[in-house]
PDB file of C-alpha atoms in Angstrom:
ATOM      1  CA  MET N   1     181.141  97.782 117.954  1.00 42.00           C
ATOM      2  CA  GLN N   2     178.105  99.888 118.885  1.00 47.00           C
ATOM      3  CA  GLN N   3     178.762 103.606 118.959  1.00 48.00           C
ATOM      4  CA  THR N   4     177.589 105.701 121.894  1.00 53.00           C
ATOM      5  CA  GLN N   5     175.241 108.508 120.942  1.00 59.00           C
ATOM      6  CA  PRO N   6     176.488 111.930 122.018  1.00 65.00           C
ATOM      7  CA  SER N   7     174.596 113.957 124.589  1.00 78.00           C
ATOM      8  CA  GLU N   8     172.639 117.048 123.591  1.00 93.00           C
ATOM      9  CA  GLU N   9     173.949 120.166 125.305  1.00 96.00           C
ATOM     10  CA  THR N  10     171.923 123.285 126.116  1.00 97.00           C
ATOM     11  CA  PRO N  11     173.917 126.193 127.575  1.00 98.00           C
ATOM     12  CA  VAL N  12     171.922 128.295 130.049  1.00 98.00           C
ATOM     13  CA  PRO N  13     173.327 131.820 130.488  1.00 98.00           C
ATOM     14  CA  ALA N  14     173.382 133.430 133.919  1.00 98.00           C
ATOM     15  CA  GLY N  15     169.917 134.665 134.859  1.00 97.00           C
ATOM     16  CA  ALA N  16     168.191 132.812 131.995  1.00 98.00           C
ATOM     17  CA  ALA N  17     166.563 129.388 131.511  1.00 98.00           C
ATOM     18  CA  GLY N  18     166.585 126.496 129.078  1.00 98.00           C
ATOM     19  CA  ALA N  19     164.027 123.802 128.284  1.00 98.00           C
ATOM     20  CA  VAL N  20     164.598 120.297 126.891  1.00 98.00           C
ATOM     21  CA  GLU N  21     162.365 117.386 125.940  1.00 97.00           C
ATOM     22  CA  VAL N  22     163.359 114.178 127.674  1.00 98.00           C
ATOM     23  CA  ARG N  23     162.079 110.677 126.972  1.00 98.00           C
ATOM     24  CA  ALA N  24     161.604 108.049 129.662  1.00 98.00           C
ATOM     25  CA  GLY N  25     164.944 106.340 130.257  1.00 97.00           C
ATOM     26  CA  GLN N  26     167.035 109.287 129.121  1.00 98.00           C
ATOM     27  CA  ARG N  27     169.115 111.216 131.613  1.00 98.00           C
ATOM     28  CA  VAL N  28     169.362 114.932 132.260  1.00 98.00           C
ATOM     29  CA  ARG N  29     172.601 116.332 133.632  1.00 98.00           C
ATOM     30  CA  VAL N  30     172.675 119.825 135.147  1.00 98.00           C
ATOM     31  CA  VAL N  31     176.136 121.345 135.530  1.00 98.00           C
ATOM     32  CA  ALA N  32     177.121 124.367 137.636  1.00 98.00           C
ATOM     33  CA  VAL N  33     179.733 125.545 135.136  1.00 98.00           C
ATOM     34  CA  GLU N  34     181.490 128.087 137.352  1.00 97.00           C
ATOM     35  CA  GLY N  35     180.137 126.828 140.685  1.00 97.00           C
ATOM     36  CA  SER N  36     178.072 128.527 143.400  1.00 97.00           C
ATOM     37  CA  GLN N  37     174.988 128.717 141.176  1.00 98.00           C
ATOM     38  CA  VAL N  38     171.463 127.622 142.059  1.00 98.00           C
ATOM     39  CA  ALA N  39     169.492 125.801 139.358  1.00 98.00           C
ATOM     40  CA  ASP N  40     165.697 125.950 139.648  1.00 98.00           C
ATOM     41  CA  LEU N  41     164.484 122.640 138.183  1.00 98.00           C
ATOM     42  CA  PHE N  42     160.950 122.161 136.838  1.00 98.00           C
ATOM     43  CA  ALA N  43     159.539 119.125 135.001  1.00 98.00           C
ATOM     44  CA  PHE N  44     156.189 118.740 133.217  1.00 98.00           C
ATOM     45  CA  THR N  45     154.685 115.615 131.687  1.00 98.00           C
ATOM     46  CA  ARG N  46     154.601 115.653 127.896  1.00 95.00           C
ATOM     47  CA  GLY N  47     151.166 116.620 126.639  1.00 90.00           C
ATOM     48  CA  ASP N  48     149.777 117.704 130.022  1.00 95.00           C
ATOM     49  CA  LEU N  49     151.414 120.667 131.713  1.00 97.00           C
ATOM     50  CA  ALA N  50     148.890 120.379 134.557  1.00 97.00           C
ATOM     51  CA  GLU N  51     150.812 117.333 135.810  1.00 98.00           C
ATOM     52  CA  HIS N  52     154.265 118.377 136.920  1.00 98.00           C
ATOM     53  CA  LEU N  53     157.020 117.639 139.397  1.00 98.00           C
ATOM     54  CA  SER N  54     155.757 118.625 142.840  1.00 98.00           C
ATOM     55  CA  ALA N  55     158.197 119.374 145.643  1.00 97.00           C
ATOM     56  CA  ALA N  56     155.387 119.029 148.193  1.00 97.00           C
ATOM     57  CA  HIS N  57     154.260 115.626 146.915  1.00 98.00           C
ATOM     58  CA  THR N  58     157.896 114.513 146.725  1.00 98.00           C
ATOM     59  CA  ARG N  59     158.540 115.428 150.364  1.00 97.00           C
ATOM     60  CA  GLY N  60     155.645 113.188 151.360  1.00 97.00           C
ATOM     61  CA  HIS N  61     156.779 110.434 148.979  1.00 97.00           C
ATOM     62  CA  VAL N  62     160.359 110.213 150.293  1.00 97.00           C
ATOM     63  CA  ASN N  63     159.594 111.405 153.846  1.00 97.00           C
ATOM     64  CA  ARG N  64     162.462 113.899 153.697  1.00 95.00           C
ATOM     65  CA  LEU N  65     162.880 117.667 153.374  1.00 95.00           C
ATOM     66  CA  PHE N  66     165.833 117.504 150.991  1.00 96.00           C
ATOM     67  CA  PRO N  67     166.614 115.059 148.151  1.00 95.00           C
ATOM     68  CA  ARG N  68     169.421 112.544 147.963  1.00 96.00           C
ATOM     69  CA  VAL N  69     170.788 110.077 145.390  1.00 98.00           C
ATOM     70  CA  GLY N  70     168.504 107.124 144.668  1.00 97.00           C
ATOM     71  CA  GLU N  71     165.269 108.961 145.471  1.00 97.00           C
ATOM     72  CA  GLN N  72     162.469 109.817 143.071  1.00 98.00           C
ATOM     73  CA  PHE N  73     160.706 113.087 142.433  1.00 98.00           C
ATOM     74  CA  VAL N  74     156.972 112.623 141.893  1.00 98.00           C
ATOM     75  CA  THR N  75     154.264 114.609 140.144  1.00 98.00           C
ATOM     76  CA  THR N  76     151.023 116.156 141.343  1.00 98.00           C
ATOM     77  CA  ALA N  77     149.484 112.779 140.431  1.00 98.00           C
ATOM     78  CA  ARG N  78     152.103 111.066 142.642  1.00 98.00           C
ATOM     79  CA  ARG N  79     153.795 109.393 139.668  1.00 98.00           C
ATOM     80  CA  PRO N  80     157.608 109.227 139.549  1.00 98.00           C
ATOM     81  CA  ILE N  81     158.883 111.641 136.896  1.00 98.00           C
ATOM     82  CA  LEU N  82     162.619 111.917 137.671  1.00 98.00           C
ATOM     83  CA  THR N  83     165.090 109.912 139.753  1.00 98.00           C
ATOM     84  CA  LEU N  84     168.262 111.436 141.188  1.00 98.00           C
ATOM     85  CA  VAL N  85     170.933 108.974 140.050  1.00 98.00           C
ATOM     86  CA  GLU N  86     174.233 110.838 140.452  1.00 98.00           C
ATOM     87  CA  ASP N  87     175.508 113.907 142.290  1.00 98.00           C
ATOM     88  CA  THR N  88     179.075 115.228 142.162  1.00 98.00           C
ATOM     89  CA  SER N  89     178.241 118.312 144.243  1.00 98.00           C
ATOM     90  CA  PRO N  90     178.244 118.434 148.070  1.00 97.00           C
ATOM     91  CA  GLY N  91     174.614 117.327 147.860  1.00 97.00           C
ATOM     92  CA  ARG N  92     172.868 120.472 149.086  1.00 97.00           C
ATOM     93  CA  HIS N  93     169.567 120.841 147.228  1.00 98.00           C
ATOM     94  CA  ASP N  94     166.357 122.522 148.385  1.00 98.00           C
ATOM     95  CA  MET N  95     162.670 121.577 148.187  1.00 97.00           C
ATOM     96  CA  LEU N  96     161.271 124.312 150.460  1.00 97.00           C
ATOM     97  CA  VAL N  97     161.713 127.656 148.697  1.00 97.00           C
ATOM     98  CA  PRO N  98     159.506 128.813 145.775  1.00 97.00           C
ATOM     99  CA  ALA N  99     160.842 130.296 142.551  1.00 98.00           C
ATOM    100  CA  CYS N 100     161.852 133.938 142.750  1.00 97.00           C
ATOM    101  CA  ASP N 101     159.439 136.343 141.049  1.00 97.00           C
ATOM    102  CA  PRO N 102     159.028 140.105 140.585  1.00 96.00           C
ATOM    103  CA  ALA N 103     157.231 140.441 143.940  1.00 96.00           C
ATOM    104  CA  ARG N 104     160.172 138.774 145.694  1.00 96.00           C
ATOM    105  CA  TYR N 105     162.619 141.312 144.304  1.00 96.00           C
ATOM    106  CA  ARG N 106     160.349 144.219 145.225  1.00 95.00           C
ATOM    107  CA  ALA N 107     160.149 142.852 148.777  1.00 95.00           C
ATOM    108  CA  LEU N 108     163.961 142.793 148.872  1.00 94.00           C
ATOM    109  CA  GLY N 109     164.033 146.480 147.914  1.00 95.00           C
ATOM    110  CA  HIS N 110     164.820 146.258 144.231  1.00 94.00           C
ATOM    111  CA  VAL N 111     163.335 149.014 142.065  1.00 94.00           C
ATOM    112  CA  GLY N 112     162.661 148.374 138.379  1.00 93.00           C
ATOM    113  CA  ALA N 113     162.875 145.255 136.236  1.00 93.00           C
ATOM    114  CA  HIS N 114     164.758 142.172 137.408  1.00 95.00           C
ATOM    115  CA  ARG N 115     164.853 138.732 135.846  1.00 96.00           C
ATOM    116  CA  SER N 116     163.280 135.935 137.881  1.00 98.00           C
ATOM    117  CA  CYS N 117     162.946 132.164 137.778  1.00 98.00           C
ATOM    118  CA  ALA N 118     159.155 132.446 137.510  1.00 98.00           C
ATOM    119  CA  GLU N 119     159.401 134.580 134.369  1.00 97.00           C
ATOM    120  CA  ASN N 120     162.250 132.417 133.053  1.00 98.00           C
ATOM    121  CA  LEU N 121     160.018 129.361 133.344  1.00 98.00           C
ATOM    122  CA  ARG N 122     157.182 130.936 131.377  1.00 97.00           C
ATOM    123  CA  GLU N 123     159.553 132.090 128.626  1.00 97.00           C
ATOM    124  CA  ALA N 124     161.363 128.755 128.284  1.00 98.00           C
ATOM    125  CA  LEU N 125     158.169 126.676 128.417  1.00 97.00           C
ATOM    126  CA  ALA N 126     156.232 128.869 125.956  1.00 97.00           C
ATOM    127  CA  PRO N 127     156.699 126.504 122.948  1.00 97.00           C
ATOM    128  CA  TRP N 128     154.816 123.815 124.909  1.00 97.00           C
ATOM    129  CA  GLY N 129     152.169 126.099 126.425  1.00 96.00           C
ATOM    130  CA  ASP N 130     151.371 128.150 129.520  1.00 94.00           C
ATOM    131  CA  PRO N 131     151.749 126.277 132.821  1.00 91.00           C
ATOM    132  CA  GLY N 132     149.326 128.616 134.611  1.00 91.00           C
ATOM    133  CA  LEU N 133     150.617 128.787 138.161  1.00 92.00           C
ATOM    134  CA  VAL N 134     154.379 128.449 138.609  1.00 97.00           C
ATOM    135  CA  PRO N 135     155.174 125.188 140.465  1.00 97.00           C
ATOM    136  CA  GLN N 136     157.595 125.168 143.350  1.00 96.00           C
ATOM    137  CA  PRO N 137     160.889 123.999 141.839  1.00 98.00           C
ATOM    138  CA  VAL N 138     163.569 121.699 143.128  1.00 98.00           C
ATOM    139  CA  ASN N 139     166.430 124.110 143.773  1.00 98.00           C
ATOM    140  CA  LEU N 140     169.563 122.223 142.815  1.00 98.00           C
ATOM    141  CA  PHE N 141     172.818 123.343 144.467  1.00 98.00           C
ATOM    142  CA  MET N 142     170.878 125.580 146.905  1.00 98.00           C
ATOM    143  CA  ASP N 143     171.988 125.442 150.538  1.00 98.00           C
ATOM    144  CA  ILE N 144     168.946 125.907 152.773  1.00 97.00           C
ATOM    145  CA  SER N 145     168.934 124.418 156.249  1.00 96.00           C
ATOM    146  CA  VAL N 146     166.398 124.485 159.057  1.00 96.00           C
ATOM    147  CA  ALA N 147     167.500 125.764 162.475  1.00 96.00           C
ATOM    148  CA  SER N 148     166.295 124.173 165.710  1.00 96.00           C
ATOM    149  CA  ASP N 149     163.712 126.945 166.115  1.00 97.00           C
ATOM    150  CA  GLY N 150     162.350 126.322 162.600  1.00 96.00           C
ATOM    151  CA  GLU N 151     164.024 129.331 160.979  1.00 97.00           C
ATOM    152  CA  LEU N 152     165.378 128.877 157.454  1.00 96.00           C
ATOM    153  CA  VAL N 153     169.113 129.526 157.078  1.00 97.00           C
ATOM    154  CA  TRP N 154     170.201 130.696 153.618  1.00 97.00           C
ATOM    155  CA  GLY N 155     173.732 129.732 152.630  1.00 97.00           C
ATOM    156  CA  VAL N 156     175.961 130.251 149.610  1.00 97.00           C
ATOM    157  CA  SER N 157     175.692 127.427 147.088  1.00 98.00           C
ATOM    158  CA  PRO N 158     178.548 125.020 147.898  1.00 97.00           C
ATOM    159  CA  ALA N 159     178.669 123.603 144.357  1.00 98.00           C
ATOM    160  CA  GLY N 160     182.159 123.884 142.917  1.00 97.00           C
ATOM    161  CA  PRO N 161     182.977 124.543 139.255  1.00 98.00           C
ATOM    162  CA  GLY N 162     181.728 121.639 137.151  1.00 98.00           C
ATOM    163  CA  ALA N 163     179.599 120.115 139.918  1.00 98.00           C
ATOM    164  CA  ALA N 164     176.735 118.168 138.371  1.00 98.00           C
ATOM    165  CA  VAL N 165     173.494 116.399 139.159  1.00 98.00           C
ATOM    166  CA  THR N 166     172.164 113.619 136.914  1.00 98.00           C
ATOM    167  CA  LEU N 167     168.502 112.634 136.838  1.00 98.00           C
ATOM    168  CA  ARG N 168     166.838 109.757 134.968  1.00 98.00           C
ATOM    169  CA  ALA N 169     163.461 110.480 133.377  1.00 98.00           C
ATOM    170  CA  GLU N 170     160.751 108.034 134.418  1.00 98.00           C
ATOM    171  CA  LEU N 171     158.147 109.682 132.152  1.00 98.00           C
ATOM    172  CA  ASP N 172     158.336 111.554 128.870  1.00 98.00           C
ATOM    173  CA  CYS N 173     158.638 115.132 130.052  1.00 98.00           C
ATOM    174  CA  VAL N 174     159.774 118.685 129.442  1.00 98.00           C
ATOM    175  CA  VAL N 175     162.489 119.791 131.856  1.00 98.00           C
ATOM    176  CA  VAL N 176     163.123 123.483 132.460  1.00 98.00           C
ATOM    177  CA  VAL N 177     166.255 124.685 134.262  1.00 98.00           C
ATOM    178  CA  SER N 178     166.658 128.310 135.367  1.00 98.00           C
ATOM    179  CA  ALA N 179     170.046 129.743 136.332  1.00 98.00           C
ATOM    180  CA  CYS N 180     168.598 131.677 139.255  1.00 98.00           C
ATOM    181  CA  PRO N 181     169.245 135.431 138.830  1.00 97.00           C
ATOM    182  CA  GLN N 182     169.098 136.137 142.573  1.00 97.00           C
ATOM    183  CA  ASP N 183     171.775 138.712 143.429  1.00 95.00           C
ATOM    184  CA  LEU N 184     170.177 140.349 146.465  1.00 94.00           C
ATOM    185  CA  ASN N 185     171.035 137.592 148.913  1.00 94.00           C
ATOM    186  CA  VAL N 186     173.914 135.154 149.302  1.00 95.00           C
ATOM    187  CA  ILE N 187     172.668 132.001 147.558  1.00 97.00           C
ATOM    188  CA  ASN N 188     174.631 132.529 144.310  1.00 97.00           C
ATOM    189  CA  GLY N 189     177.598 134.168 145.997  1.00 92.00           C
ATOM    190  CA  GLY N 190     176.308 137.560 144.878  1.00 85.00           C
ATOM    191  CA  ALA N 191     177.069 136.949 141.196  1.00 92.00           C
ATOM    192  CA  PRO N 192     174.790 134.578 139.230  1.00 96.00           C
ATOM    193  CA  GLY N 193     176.566 132.312 136.768  1.00 97.00           C
ATOM    194  CA  PRO N 194     175.777 129.957 133.882  1.00 98.00           C
ATOM    195  CA  LEU N 195     174.580 126.375 133.816  1.00 98.00           C
ATOM    196  CA  LEU N 196     174.796 123.580 131.268  1.00 98.00           C
ATOM    197  CA  VAL N 197     171.980 121.081 130.650  1.00 98.00           C
ATOM    198  CA  GLU N 198     172.822 117.798 128.913  1.00 98.00           C
ATOM    199  CA  VAL N 199     170.348 115.170 127.711  1.00 98.00           C
ATOM    200  CA  VAL N 200     172.061 111.780 127.700  1.00 93.00           C
ATOM    201  CA  PRO N 201     170.620 108.895 125.633  1.00 89.00           C
ATOM    202  CA  ALA N 202     168.956 106.033 127.466  1.00 83.00           C
ATOM    203  CA  GLU N 203     171.254 103.217 128.523  1.00 75.00           C
ATOM    204  CA  ARG N 204     170.811  99.919 126.679  1.00 60.00           C
TER     205      ARG N 204
END
């Protein structure tokens, strides 16, 4: 009887990020360990960081503002890089809001240093190189809606403890997941928490 290979687990502490190499056909599972935690998801093609998952290109590709199971995320070259294959959360994920950065926290009135998803990305991706500009991420478990007048409505992440999203890699890529450190608005319930990233072997 053929044995199933175990998944590789990468814990991501609150406010930090983790990076994993994923081969085409493998699956990446992102878990909101304690719930109510946004996960900024980035993906870069192996060997060429200039080609990466693009939220803007994906919106045009799927003709939707927010992702759902069965849909693909595409790169700046309009190639599928990840497919959303399973979601045990309430399904609220955002493709409108950029990664938080030091300027964002200053604008919110914070004085001094504060971790951010932009800086987390650069730190986690450093072994593979410098991405240059920070791409707009897919914000898993983030509840953003659009009011009738076009205003964005920011809600608390509805992901419960253990809620997970599973994505299948369509290209060899590096996936970076940041446990968003935002604590100056409601998205993480005021207290950022940890994530878990699992790389699951390709199905045969």
